[in-house]
Structures are given as structure tokens and as C-alpha cells.
mmCIF file of C-alpha atoms and ligand atoms in Angstrom:
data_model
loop_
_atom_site.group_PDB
_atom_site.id
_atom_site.type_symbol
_atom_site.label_atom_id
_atom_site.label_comp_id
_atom_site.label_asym_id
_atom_site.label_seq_id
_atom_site.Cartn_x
_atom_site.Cartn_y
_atom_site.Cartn_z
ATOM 1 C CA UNK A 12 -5.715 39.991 11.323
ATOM 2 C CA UNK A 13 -9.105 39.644 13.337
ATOM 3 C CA UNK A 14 -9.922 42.900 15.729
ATOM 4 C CA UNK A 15 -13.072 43.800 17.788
ATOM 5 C CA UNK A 16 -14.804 44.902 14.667
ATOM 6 C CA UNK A 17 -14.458 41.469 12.345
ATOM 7 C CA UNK A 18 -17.676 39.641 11.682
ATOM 8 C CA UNK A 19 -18.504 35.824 11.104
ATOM 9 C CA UNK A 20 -19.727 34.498 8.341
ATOM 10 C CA UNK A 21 -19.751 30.810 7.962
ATOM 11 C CA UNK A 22 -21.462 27.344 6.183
ATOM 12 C CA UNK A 23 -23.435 24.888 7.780
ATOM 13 C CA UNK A 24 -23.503 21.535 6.803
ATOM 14 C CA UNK A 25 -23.219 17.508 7.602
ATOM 15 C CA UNK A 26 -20.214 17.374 6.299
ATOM 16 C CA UNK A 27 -18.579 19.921 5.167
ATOM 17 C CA UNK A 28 -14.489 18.913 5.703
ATOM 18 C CA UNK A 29 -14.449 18.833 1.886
ATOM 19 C CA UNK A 30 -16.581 22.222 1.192
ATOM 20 C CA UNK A 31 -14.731 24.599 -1.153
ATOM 21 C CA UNK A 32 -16.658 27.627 0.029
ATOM 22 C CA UNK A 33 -13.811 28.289 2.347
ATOM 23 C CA UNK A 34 -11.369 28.775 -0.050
ATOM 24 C CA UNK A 35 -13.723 31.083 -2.115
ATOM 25 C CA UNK A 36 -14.879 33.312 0.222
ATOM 26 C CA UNK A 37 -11.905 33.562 2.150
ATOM 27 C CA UNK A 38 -10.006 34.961 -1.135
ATOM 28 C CA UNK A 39 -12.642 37.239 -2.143
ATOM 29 C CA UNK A 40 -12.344 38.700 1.157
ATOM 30 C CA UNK A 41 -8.996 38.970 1.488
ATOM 31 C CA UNK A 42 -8.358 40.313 -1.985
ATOM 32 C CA UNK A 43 -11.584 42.746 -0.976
ATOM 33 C CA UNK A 44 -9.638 43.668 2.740
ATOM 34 C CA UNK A 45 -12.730 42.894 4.003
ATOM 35 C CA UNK A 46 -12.849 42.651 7.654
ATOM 36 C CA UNK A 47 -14.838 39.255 8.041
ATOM 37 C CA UNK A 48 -13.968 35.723 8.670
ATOM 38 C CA UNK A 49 -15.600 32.885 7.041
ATOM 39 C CA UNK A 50 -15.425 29.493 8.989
ATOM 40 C CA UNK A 51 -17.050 26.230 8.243
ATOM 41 C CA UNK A 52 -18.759 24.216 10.716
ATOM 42 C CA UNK A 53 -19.867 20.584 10.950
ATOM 43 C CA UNK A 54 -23.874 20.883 12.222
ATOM 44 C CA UNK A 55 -25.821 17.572 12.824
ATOM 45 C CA UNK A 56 -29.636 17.537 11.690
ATOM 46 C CA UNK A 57 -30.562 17.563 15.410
ATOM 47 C CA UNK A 58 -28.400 20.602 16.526
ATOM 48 C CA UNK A 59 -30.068 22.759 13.436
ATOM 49 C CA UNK A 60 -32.233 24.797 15.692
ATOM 50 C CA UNK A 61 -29.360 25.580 18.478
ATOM 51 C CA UNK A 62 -26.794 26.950 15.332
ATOM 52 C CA UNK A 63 -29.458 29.003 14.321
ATOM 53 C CA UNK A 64 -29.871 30.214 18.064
ATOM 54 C CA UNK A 65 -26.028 30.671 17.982
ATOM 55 C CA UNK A 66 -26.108 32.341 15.057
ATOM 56 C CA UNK A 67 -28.826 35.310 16.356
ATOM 57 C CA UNK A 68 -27.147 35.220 19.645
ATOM 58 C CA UNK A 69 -23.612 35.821 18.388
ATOM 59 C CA UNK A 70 -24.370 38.280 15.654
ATOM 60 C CA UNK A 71 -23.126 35.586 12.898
ATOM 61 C CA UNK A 72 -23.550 37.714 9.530
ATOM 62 C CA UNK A 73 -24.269 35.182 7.167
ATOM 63 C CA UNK A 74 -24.046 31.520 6.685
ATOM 64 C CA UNK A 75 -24.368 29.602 4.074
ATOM 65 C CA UNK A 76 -26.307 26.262 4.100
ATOM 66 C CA UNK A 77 -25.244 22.716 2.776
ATOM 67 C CA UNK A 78 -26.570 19.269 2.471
ATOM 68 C CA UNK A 79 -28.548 18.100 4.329
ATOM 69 C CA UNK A 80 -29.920 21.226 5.451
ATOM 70 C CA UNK A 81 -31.228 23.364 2.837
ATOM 71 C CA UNK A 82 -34.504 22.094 2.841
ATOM 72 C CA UNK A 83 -34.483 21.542 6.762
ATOM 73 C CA UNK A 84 -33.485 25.283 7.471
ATOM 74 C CA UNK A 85 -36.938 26.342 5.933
ATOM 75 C CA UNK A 86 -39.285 26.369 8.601
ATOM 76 C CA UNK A 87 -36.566 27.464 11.205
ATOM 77 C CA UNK A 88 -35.896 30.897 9.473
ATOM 78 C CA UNK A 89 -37.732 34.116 9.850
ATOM 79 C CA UNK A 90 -38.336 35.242 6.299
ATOM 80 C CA UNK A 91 -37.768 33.959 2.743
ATOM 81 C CA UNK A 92 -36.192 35.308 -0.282
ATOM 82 C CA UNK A 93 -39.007 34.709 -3.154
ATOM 83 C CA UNK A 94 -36.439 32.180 -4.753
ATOM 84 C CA UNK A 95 -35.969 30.734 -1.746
ATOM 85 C CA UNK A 96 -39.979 30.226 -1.255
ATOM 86 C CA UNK A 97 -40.345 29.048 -4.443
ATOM 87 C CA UNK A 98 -37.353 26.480 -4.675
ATOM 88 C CA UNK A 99 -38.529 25.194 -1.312
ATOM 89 C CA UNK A 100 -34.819 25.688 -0.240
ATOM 90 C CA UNK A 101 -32.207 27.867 1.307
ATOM 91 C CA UNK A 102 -28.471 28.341 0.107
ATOM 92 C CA UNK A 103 -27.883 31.669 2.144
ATOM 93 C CA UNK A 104 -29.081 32.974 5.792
ATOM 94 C CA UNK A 105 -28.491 36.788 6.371
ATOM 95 C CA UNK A 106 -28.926 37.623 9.612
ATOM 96 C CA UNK A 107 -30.915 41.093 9.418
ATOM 97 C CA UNK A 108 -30.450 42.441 13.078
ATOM 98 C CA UNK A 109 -31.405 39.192 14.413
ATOM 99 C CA UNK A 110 -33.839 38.451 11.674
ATOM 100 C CA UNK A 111 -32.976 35.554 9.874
ATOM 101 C CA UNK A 112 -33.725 35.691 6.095
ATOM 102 C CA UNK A 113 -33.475 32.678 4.085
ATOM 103 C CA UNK A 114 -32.143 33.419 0.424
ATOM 104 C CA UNK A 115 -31.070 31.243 -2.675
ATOM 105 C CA UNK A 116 -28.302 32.347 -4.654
ATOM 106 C CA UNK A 117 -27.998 28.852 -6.345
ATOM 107 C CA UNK A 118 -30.567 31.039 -9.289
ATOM 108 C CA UNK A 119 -28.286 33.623 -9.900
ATOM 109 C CA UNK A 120 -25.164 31.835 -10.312
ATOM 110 C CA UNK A 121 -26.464 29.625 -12.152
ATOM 111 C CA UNK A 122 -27.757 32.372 -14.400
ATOM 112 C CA UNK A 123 -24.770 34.835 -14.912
ATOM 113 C CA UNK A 124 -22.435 32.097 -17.044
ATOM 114 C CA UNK A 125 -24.948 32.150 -19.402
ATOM 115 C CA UNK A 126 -25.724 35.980 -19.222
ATOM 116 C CA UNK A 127 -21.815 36.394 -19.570
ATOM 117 C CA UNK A 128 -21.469 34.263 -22.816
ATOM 118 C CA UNK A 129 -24.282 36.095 -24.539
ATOM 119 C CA UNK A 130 -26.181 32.758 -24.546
ATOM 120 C CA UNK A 131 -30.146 33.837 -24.918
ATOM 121 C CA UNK A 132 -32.363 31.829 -22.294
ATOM 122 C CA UNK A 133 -35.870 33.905 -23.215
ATOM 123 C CA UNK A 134 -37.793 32.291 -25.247
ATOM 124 C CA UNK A 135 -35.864 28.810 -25.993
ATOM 125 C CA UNK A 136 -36.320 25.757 -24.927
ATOM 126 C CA UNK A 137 -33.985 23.697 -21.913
ATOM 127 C CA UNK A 138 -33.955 20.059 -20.521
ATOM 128 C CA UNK A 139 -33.141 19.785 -16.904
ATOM 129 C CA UNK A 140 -31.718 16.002 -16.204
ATOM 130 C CA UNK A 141 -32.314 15.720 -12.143
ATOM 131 C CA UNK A 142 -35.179 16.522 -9.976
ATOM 132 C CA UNK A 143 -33.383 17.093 -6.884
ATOM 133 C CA UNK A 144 -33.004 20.381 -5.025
ATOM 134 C CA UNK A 145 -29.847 21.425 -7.807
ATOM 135 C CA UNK A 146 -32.711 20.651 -10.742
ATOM 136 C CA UNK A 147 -35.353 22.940 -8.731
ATOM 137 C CA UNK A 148 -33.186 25.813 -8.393
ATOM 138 C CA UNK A 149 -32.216 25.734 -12.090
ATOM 139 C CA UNK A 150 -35.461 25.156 -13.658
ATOM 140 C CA UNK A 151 -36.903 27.953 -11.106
ATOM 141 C CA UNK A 152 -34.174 30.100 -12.787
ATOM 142 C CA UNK A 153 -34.379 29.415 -16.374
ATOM 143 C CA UNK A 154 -38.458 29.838 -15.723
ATOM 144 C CA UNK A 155 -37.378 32.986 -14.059
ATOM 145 C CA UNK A 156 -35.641 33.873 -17.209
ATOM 146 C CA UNK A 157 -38.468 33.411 -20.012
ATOM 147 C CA UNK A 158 -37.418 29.848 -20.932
ATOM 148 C CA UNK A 159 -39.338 26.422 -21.620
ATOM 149 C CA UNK A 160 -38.798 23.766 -19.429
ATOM 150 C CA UNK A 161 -38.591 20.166 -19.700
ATOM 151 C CA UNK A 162 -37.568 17.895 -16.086
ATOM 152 C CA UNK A 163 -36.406 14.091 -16.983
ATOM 153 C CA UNK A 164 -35.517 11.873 -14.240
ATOM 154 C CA UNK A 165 -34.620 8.812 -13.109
ATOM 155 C CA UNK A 166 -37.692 8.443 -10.920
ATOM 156 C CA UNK A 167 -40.226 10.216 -13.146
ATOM 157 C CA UNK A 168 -42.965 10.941 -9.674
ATOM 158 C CA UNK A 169 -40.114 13.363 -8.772
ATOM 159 C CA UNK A 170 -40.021 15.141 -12.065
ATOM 160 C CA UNK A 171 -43.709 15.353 -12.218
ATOM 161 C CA UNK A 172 -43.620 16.544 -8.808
ATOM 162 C CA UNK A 173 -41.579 19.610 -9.312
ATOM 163 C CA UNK A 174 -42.780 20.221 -12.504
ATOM 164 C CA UNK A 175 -46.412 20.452 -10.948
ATOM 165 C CA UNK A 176 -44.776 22.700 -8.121
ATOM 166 C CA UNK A 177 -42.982 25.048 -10.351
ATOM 167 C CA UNK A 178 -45.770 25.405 -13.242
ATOM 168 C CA UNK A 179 -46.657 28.720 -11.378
ATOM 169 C CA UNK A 180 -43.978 30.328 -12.885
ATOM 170 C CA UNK A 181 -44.060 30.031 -16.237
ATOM 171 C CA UNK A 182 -43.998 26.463 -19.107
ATOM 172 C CA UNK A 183 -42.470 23.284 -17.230
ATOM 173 C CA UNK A 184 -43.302 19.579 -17.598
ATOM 174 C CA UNK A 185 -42.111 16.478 -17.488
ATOM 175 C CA UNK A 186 -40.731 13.807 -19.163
ATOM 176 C CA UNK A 187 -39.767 10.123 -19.233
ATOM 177 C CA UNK A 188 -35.722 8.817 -19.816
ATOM 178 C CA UNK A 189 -36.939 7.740 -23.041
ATOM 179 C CA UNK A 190 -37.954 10.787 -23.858
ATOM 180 C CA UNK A 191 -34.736 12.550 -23.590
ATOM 181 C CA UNK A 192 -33.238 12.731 -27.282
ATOM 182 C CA UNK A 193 -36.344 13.940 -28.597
ATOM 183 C CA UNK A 194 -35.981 17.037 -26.043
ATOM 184 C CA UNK A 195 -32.692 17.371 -26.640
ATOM 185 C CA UNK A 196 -32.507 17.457 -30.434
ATOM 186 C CA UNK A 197 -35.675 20.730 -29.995
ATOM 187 C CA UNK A 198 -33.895 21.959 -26.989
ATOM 188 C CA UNK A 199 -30.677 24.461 -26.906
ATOM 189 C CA UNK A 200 -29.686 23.965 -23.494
ATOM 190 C CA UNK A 201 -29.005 20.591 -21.852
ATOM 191 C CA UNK A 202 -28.790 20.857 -17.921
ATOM 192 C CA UNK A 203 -27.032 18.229 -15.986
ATOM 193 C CA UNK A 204 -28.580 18.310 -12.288
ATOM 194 C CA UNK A 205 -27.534 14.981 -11.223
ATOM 195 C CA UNK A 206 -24.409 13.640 -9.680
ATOM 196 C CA UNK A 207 -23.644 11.104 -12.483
ATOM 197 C CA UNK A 208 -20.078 12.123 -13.586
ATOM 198 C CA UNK A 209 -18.681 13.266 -10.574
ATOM 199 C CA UNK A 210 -15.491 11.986 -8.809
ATOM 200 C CA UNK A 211 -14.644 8.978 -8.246
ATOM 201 C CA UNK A 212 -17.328 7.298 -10.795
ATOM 202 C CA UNK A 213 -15.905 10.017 -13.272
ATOM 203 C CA UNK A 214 -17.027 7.486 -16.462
ATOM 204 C CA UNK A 215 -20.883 8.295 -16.296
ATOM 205 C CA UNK A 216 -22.536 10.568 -18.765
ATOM 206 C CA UNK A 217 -26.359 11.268 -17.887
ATOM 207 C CA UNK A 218 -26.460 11.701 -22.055
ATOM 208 C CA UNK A 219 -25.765 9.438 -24.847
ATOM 209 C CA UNK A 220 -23.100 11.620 -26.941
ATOM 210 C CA UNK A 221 -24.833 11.040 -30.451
ATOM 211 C CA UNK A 222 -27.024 13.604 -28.933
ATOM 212 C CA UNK A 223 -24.566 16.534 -28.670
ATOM 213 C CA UNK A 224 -24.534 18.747 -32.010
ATOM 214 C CA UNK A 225 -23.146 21.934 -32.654
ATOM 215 C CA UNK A 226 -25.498 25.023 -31.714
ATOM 216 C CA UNK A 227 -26.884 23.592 -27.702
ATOM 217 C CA UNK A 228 -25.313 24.623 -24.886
ATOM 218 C CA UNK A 229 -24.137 21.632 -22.325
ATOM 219 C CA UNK A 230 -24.172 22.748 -18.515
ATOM 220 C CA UNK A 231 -22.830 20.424 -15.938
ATOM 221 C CA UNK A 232 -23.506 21.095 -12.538
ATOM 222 C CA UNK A 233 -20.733 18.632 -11.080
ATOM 223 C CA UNK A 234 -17.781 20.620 -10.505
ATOM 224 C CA UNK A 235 -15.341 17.517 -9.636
ATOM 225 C CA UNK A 236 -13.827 16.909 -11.843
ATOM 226 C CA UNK A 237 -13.992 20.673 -13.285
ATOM 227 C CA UNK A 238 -14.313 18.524 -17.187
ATOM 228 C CA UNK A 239 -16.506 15.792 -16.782
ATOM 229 C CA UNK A 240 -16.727 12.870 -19.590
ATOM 230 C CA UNK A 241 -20.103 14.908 -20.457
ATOM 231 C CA UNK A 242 -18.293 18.302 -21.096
ATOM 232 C CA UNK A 243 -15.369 16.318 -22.619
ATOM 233 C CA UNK A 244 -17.744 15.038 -25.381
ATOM 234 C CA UNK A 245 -19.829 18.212 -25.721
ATOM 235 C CA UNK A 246 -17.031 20.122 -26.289
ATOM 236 C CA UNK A 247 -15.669 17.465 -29.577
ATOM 237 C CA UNK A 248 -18.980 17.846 -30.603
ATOM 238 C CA UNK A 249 -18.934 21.205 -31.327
ATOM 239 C CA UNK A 250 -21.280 22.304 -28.168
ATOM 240 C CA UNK A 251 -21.231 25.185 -26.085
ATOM 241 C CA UNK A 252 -20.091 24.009 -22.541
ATOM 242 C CA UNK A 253 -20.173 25.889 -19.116
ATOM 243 C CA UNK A 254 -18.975 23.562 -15.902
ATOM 244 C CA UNK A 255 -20.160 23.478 -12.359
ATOM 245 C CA UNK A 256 -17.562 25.292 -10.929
ATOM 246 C CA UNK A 257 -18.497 28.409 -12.418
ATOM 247 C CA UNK A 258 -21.877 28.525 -10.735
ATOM 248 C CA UNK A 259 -20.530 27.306 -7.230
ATOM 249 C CA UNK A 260 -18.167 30.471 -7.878
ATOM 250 C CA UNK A 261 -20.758 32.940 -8.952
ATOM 251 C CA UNK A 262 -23.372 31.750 -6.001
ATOM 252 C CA UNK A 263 -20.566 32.164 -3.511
ATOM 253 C CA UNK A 264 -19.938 36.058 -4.852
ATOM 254 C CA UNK A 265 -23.778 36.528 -4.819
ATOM 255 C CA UNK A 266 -23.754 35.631 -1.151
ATOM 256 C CA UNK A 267 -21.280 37.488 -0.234
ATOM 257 C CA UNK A 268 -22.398 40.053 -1.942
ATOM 258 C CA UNK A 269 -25.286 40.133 0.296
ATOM 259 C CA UNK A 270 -23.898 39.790 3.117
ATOM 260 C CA UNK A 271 -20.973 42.337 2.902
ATOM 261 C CA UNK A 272 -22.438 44.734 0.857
ATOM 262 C CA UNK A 273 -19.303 44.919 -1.333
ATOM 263 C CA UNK A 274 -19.773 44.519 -5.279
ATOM 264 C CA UNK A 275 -17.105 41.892 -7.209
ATOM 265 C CA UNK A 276 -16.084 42.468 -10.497
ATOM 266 C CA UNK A 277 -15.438 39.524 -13.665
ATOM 267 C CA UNK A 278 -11.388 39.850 -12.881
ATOM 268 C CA UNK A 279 -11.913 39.034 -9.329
ATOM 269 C CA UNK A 280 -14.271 36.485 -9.909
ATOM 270 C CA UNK A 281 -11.805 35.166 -12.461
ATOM 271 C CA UNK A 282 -9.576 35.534 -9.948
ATOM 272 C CA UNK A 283 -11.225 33.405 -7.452
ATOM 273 C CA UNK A 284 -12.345 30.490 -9.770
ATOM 274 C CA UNK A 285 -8.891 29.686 -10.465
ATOM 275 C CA UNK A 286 -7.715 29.430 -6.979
ATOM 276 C CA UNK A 287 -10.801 27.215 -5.557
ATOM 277 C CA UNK A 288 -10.295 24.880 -9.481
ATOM 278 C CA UNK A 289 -6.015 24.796 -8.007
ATOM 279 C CA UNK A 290 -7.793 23.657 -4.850
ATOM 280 C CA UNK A 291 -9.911 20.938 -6.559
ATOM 281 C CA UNK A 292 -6.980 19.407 -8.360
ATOM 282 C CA UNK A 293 -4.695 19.619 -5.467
HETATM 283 N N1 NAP B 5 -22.237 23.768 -9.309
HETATM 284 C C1 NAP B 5 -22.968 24.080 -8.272
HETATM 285 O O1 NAP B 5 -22.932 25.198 -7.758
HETATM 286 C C2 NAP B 5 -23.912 23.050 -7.716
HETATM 287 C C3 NAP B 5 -24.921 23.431 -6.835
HETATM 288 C C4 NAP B 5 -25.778 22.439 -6.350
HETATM 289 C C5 NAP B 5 -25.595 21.116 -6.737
HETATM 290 N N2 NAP B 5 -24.592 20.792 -7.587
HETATM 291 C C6 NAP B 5 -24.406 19.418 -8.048
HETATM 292 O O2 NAP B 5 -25.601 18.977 -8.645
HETATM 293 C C7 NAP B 5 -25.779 17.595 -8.439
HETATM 294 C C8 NAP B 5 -27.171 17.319 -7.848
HETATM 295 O O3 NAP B 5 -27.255 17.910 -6.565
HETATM 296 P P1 NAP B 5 -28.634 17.947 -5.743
HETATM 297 O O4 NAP B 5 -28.362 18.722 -4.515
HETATM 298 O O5 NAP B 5 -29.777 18.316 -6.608
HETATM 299 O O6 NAP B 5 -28.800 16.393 -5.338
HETATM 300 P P2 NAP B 5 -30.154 15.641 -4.954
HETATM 301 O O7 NAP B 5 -31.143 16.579 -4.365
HETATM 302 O O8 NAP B 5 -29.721 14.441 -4.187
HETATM 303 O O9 NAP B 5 -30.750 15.147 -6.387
HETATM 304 C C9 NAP B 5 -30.032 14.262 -7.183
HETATM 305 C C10 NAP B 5 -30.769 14.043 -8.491
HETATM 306 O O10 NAP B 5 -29.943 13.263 -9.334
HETATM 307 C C11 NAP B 5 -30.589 12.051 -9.706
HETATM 308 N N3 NAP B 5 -29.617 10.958 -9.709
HETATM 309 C C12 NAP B 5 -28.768 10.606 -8.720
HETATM 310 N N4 NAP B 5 -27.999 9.569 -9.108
HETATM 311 C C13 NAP B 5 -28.393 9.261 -10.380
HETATM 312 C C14 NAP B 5 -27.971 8.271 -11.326
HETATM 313 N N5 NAP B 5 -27.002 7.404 -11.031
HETATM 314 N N6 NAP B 5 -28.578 8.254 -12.541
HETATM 315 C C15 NAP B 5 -29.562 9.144 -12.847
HETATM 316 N N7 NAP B 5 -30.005 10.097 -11.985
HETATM 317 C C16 NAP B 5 -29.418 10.156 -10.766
HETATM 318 C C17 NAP B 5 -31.627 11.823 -8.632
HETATM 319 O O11 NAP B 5 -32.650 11.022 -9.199
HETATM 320 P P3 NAP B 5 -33.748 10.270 -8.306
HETATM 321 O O12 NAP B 5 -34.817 11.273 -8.026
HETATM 322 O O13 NAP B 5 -34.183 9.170 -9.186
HETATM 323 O O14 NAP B 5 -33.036 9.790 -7.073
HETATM 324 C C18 NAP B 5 -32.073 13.256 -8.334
HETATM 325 O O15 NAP B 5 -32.989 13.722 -9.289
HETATM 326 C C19 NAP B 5 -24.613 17.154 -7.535
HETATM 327 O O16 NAP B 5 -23.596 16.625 -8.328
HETATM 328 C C20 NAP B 5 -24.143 18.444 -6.910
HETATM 329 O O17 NAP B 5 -22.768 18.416 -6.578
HETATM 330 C C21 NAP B 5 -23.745 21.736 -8.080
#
């Protein structure tokens, strides 16, 4: 039930018919009796600027941001996060009183699956596949965090490019393809910030699996399918492996978080990770 009192939040995005955020924050803030709604809409690159208008004008809480937009959003926003500056890119607007902050929560969930398994990230040594906006926020993070990091992609200018933007914040570089099993055999996290795997061309594997041994951690940022063939073979080769879904979850809760005020505990979180994975598979 809506009354006088219930405020927006939403997601902006080109498209976003498929967008599981929906599903996840409308759970969380049922389950919370929470008196918000959380709506998706469908924003072209040219009508960026008027939704933002719309969103000060209406008193729109919070939105999150989608593709193509995160990077677009930047100079249209009022303030930044210090993630947000430094990834170049915004996940989450809060609307402070009309203020619009920019934030990026991508960091944080991407963080706490690690921090919940006990896996260390100080001090050891990660290889980021992808140089996209994904591979910025998790190399930002894992920076962030006290680790080494290494950036191979497919077009090496872009991994030299962020590498050179994010060196700031603590040891990055990057590396050739052919580099990759040399990384990964020093490394003990392997992050997968590319879409090879995903649904429908579910066959791809961004590693060879000869490279997958017992004591590294394998993160895969696609979350359809929730096992991808790189998980699948990680996991018969004795590897520690977290899927996408769990950060999409976690940077959802972060953001609402935010925006609501309201804390969300592991059960509920739990909780809401196996309703949006029943929504993935239908
Ligand atoms: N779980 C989550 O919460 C979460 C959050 C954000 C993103 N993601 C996922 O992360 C992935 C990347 O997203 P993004 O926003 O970073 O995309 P993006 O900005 O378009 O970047 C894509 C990256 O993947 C590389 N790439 C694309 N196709 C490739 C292929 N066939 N072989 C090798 N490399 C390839 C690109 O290389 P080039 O530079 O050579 O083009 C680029 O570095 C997507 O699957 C997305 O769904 C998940």
C-alpha cells in the first residue's frame, strides 16, 4: 500500500526491461515494511538531463544508474562519492534535499563476499580480466583494500589506460593476454570483469582451466547464468569461487542502505539473493 508519505526510488537505464534490481529492492523493502517504492524506468541518452530535473523536482530519493549512463551521469550530478570520483562512474544518485550526490556501491559489494568468506585481500596479489567500467570499480576496490593489481585485456590501450588512471591509489599495472598464466599462477584472486560467459554464449571461459589450482579464489562478475563454465571448472579444480550475483545483491543492499537509512542483516540478504537467483532461472 502507497500513502502520502511513500517515497520513489528507482533505476535509470537504456534498457532496463530485463534489470533485476526490481525484484531486489522491492523484497528488501517489503520484508523491511519500508514505506518506498522502487520503479524502473527506460531513459534515452538524450533525456538524461530532464530525469535528473524530474528527479530534484519530484523529490525522487534515490536512483540507481545503468548502462549506458553511469559514466554519462557524471558531469550532470552535484557532488561525488570519492569512489565514484575515482572510478569515473556512478551506480547510485541520492538526492540530498535536492542535491544530487553521485555514489558507487559497485566497491562495496564487490568487497563484502570476500570479507564474508574470510578471504584476505591486503597484501596479495589479484588479476582483473576486463578494463571496462565493472574492471575499474573492482580494481579501485581491491586497491582500496591493500591489494596488488594486475589489468589484462583484450585491447591492452584500455588496460594501460586505467591502470595509469588508478596508480594513485595504490600498485596497478598492466598486462598483455599472453601474460595471463604467469599472473595467475603468483596471483590468489582471479577477477572476471568481462562479459565472456554470460547467457546465451554460456560456453566462453576468459581462462584456460589448466590454470585453476587449489588455494586462488575465482570471481565472476556475470551473474547469468548464476554458474558460469568458468565457476563450473574452478570449482572441480579445487578453487574458491564467489559468482556475480552476490555482488549485484550486496551493491543493491548498499544502496539502499543509503538511501533508506535502514541496516540489512546476512539472513535478509540471504534472503533476497535467492529470490532475485528464482527470478534469473525463471
Ligand atoms: N555482478 C555485478 O554486480 C556486476 C556489476 C557490473 C558489471 N557486471 C558484469 O561485468 C561484465 C562487464 O561489465 P562492464 O560494465 O565493465 O562492461 P564494459 O564496460 O562494456 O567492459 C567490458 C570489458 O570486457 C571486455 N570484453 C568484452 N567482450 C570480450 C570478449 N569476447 N573477450 C575478451 N574480452 C571481452 C572488453 O574488452 P575491450 O576493451 O577489448 O572491448 C572490456 O574490457 C558484464 O558481464 C556485466 O554484466 C556485473
Amino acid at each position: 500500500m502507497t500513502d502520502s508519505r511513500t517515497r520513489l526510488l528507482g533505476l535509470i537505464g537504456d534498457p532496463v526491461e530485463h534489470s533485476l534490481s526490481p525484484h531486489l529492492h522491492s523484497f528488501l523493502l517489503e520484508r523491511a515494511g519500508l514505506n518506498y517504492r522502487y520503479l524502473a524506468f527506460r531513459v534515452s541518452r538524450d533525456a538524461l538531463g530532464d530525469a535528473l530535473a524530474g528527479m530534484r523536482a519530484l523529490g525522487i530519493r534515490g536512483l540507481n544508474v545503468t548502462i549506458p549512463h553511469k559514466e554519462a551521469v557524471v558531469p550532470l550530478l552535484d557532488r561525488l562519492s570519492p569512489e565514484a570520483e575515482a572510478i569515473g562512474a556512478v551506480n547510485v544518485i541520492v538526492n540530498e534535499d535536492g542535491t544530487l550526490v553521485g555514489a558507487n556501491t559497485d566497491t562495496w559489494g564487490f568487497l563484502k563476499p570476500l570479507e564474508i568468506r574470510g578471504i584476505p585481500v591486503r597484501g596479495g596479489r589479484a588479476v582483473v580480466v576486463g578494463a571496462g567500467g565493472a574492471a575499474a570499480a573492482v580494481a579501485y576496490a581491491l586497491l582500496s583494500a591493500g591489494a596488488e593489481v594486475a589489468i589484462v585485456n583484450r585491447t591492452p590501450e584500455r588496460a594501460r589506460e586505467l591502470a595509469r588512471r588508478l596508480s594513485r591509489f595504490g600498485p596497478v599495472g598492466a598486462a598483455p593476454v599472453e601474460a595471463l598464466p604467469g599472473l595467475v599462477r603468483e596471483a590468489g584472486l582471479l577477477v572476471n570483469a568481462t562479459p565472456v560467459g554470460m547467457w546465451p554464449r554460456t560456453e566462453g571461459s576468459p581462462v584456460h582451466p589448466s590454470l585453476l589450482r587449489e588455494g586462488l579464489t575465482v570471481y565472476d562478475l556475470v551473474y547469468n547464468p548464476p554458474e558460469t563454465r568458468l565457476l563450473g571448472e574452478a570449482r572441480a579444480r579445487g578453487c574458491a569461487v564467489i559468482g556475480g550475483l552476490e555482488m549485484l545483491v550486496w551493491q543493491g543492499v548498499r544502496a539502499l542502505e543509503i538511501w533508506t537509512g535502514a541496516r540489512f542483516g546476512e539472513e535478509e540478504v540471504l534472503a533476497a539473493m535467492k529470490h532475485v537467483e528464482g527470478v534469473l532461472r525463471g
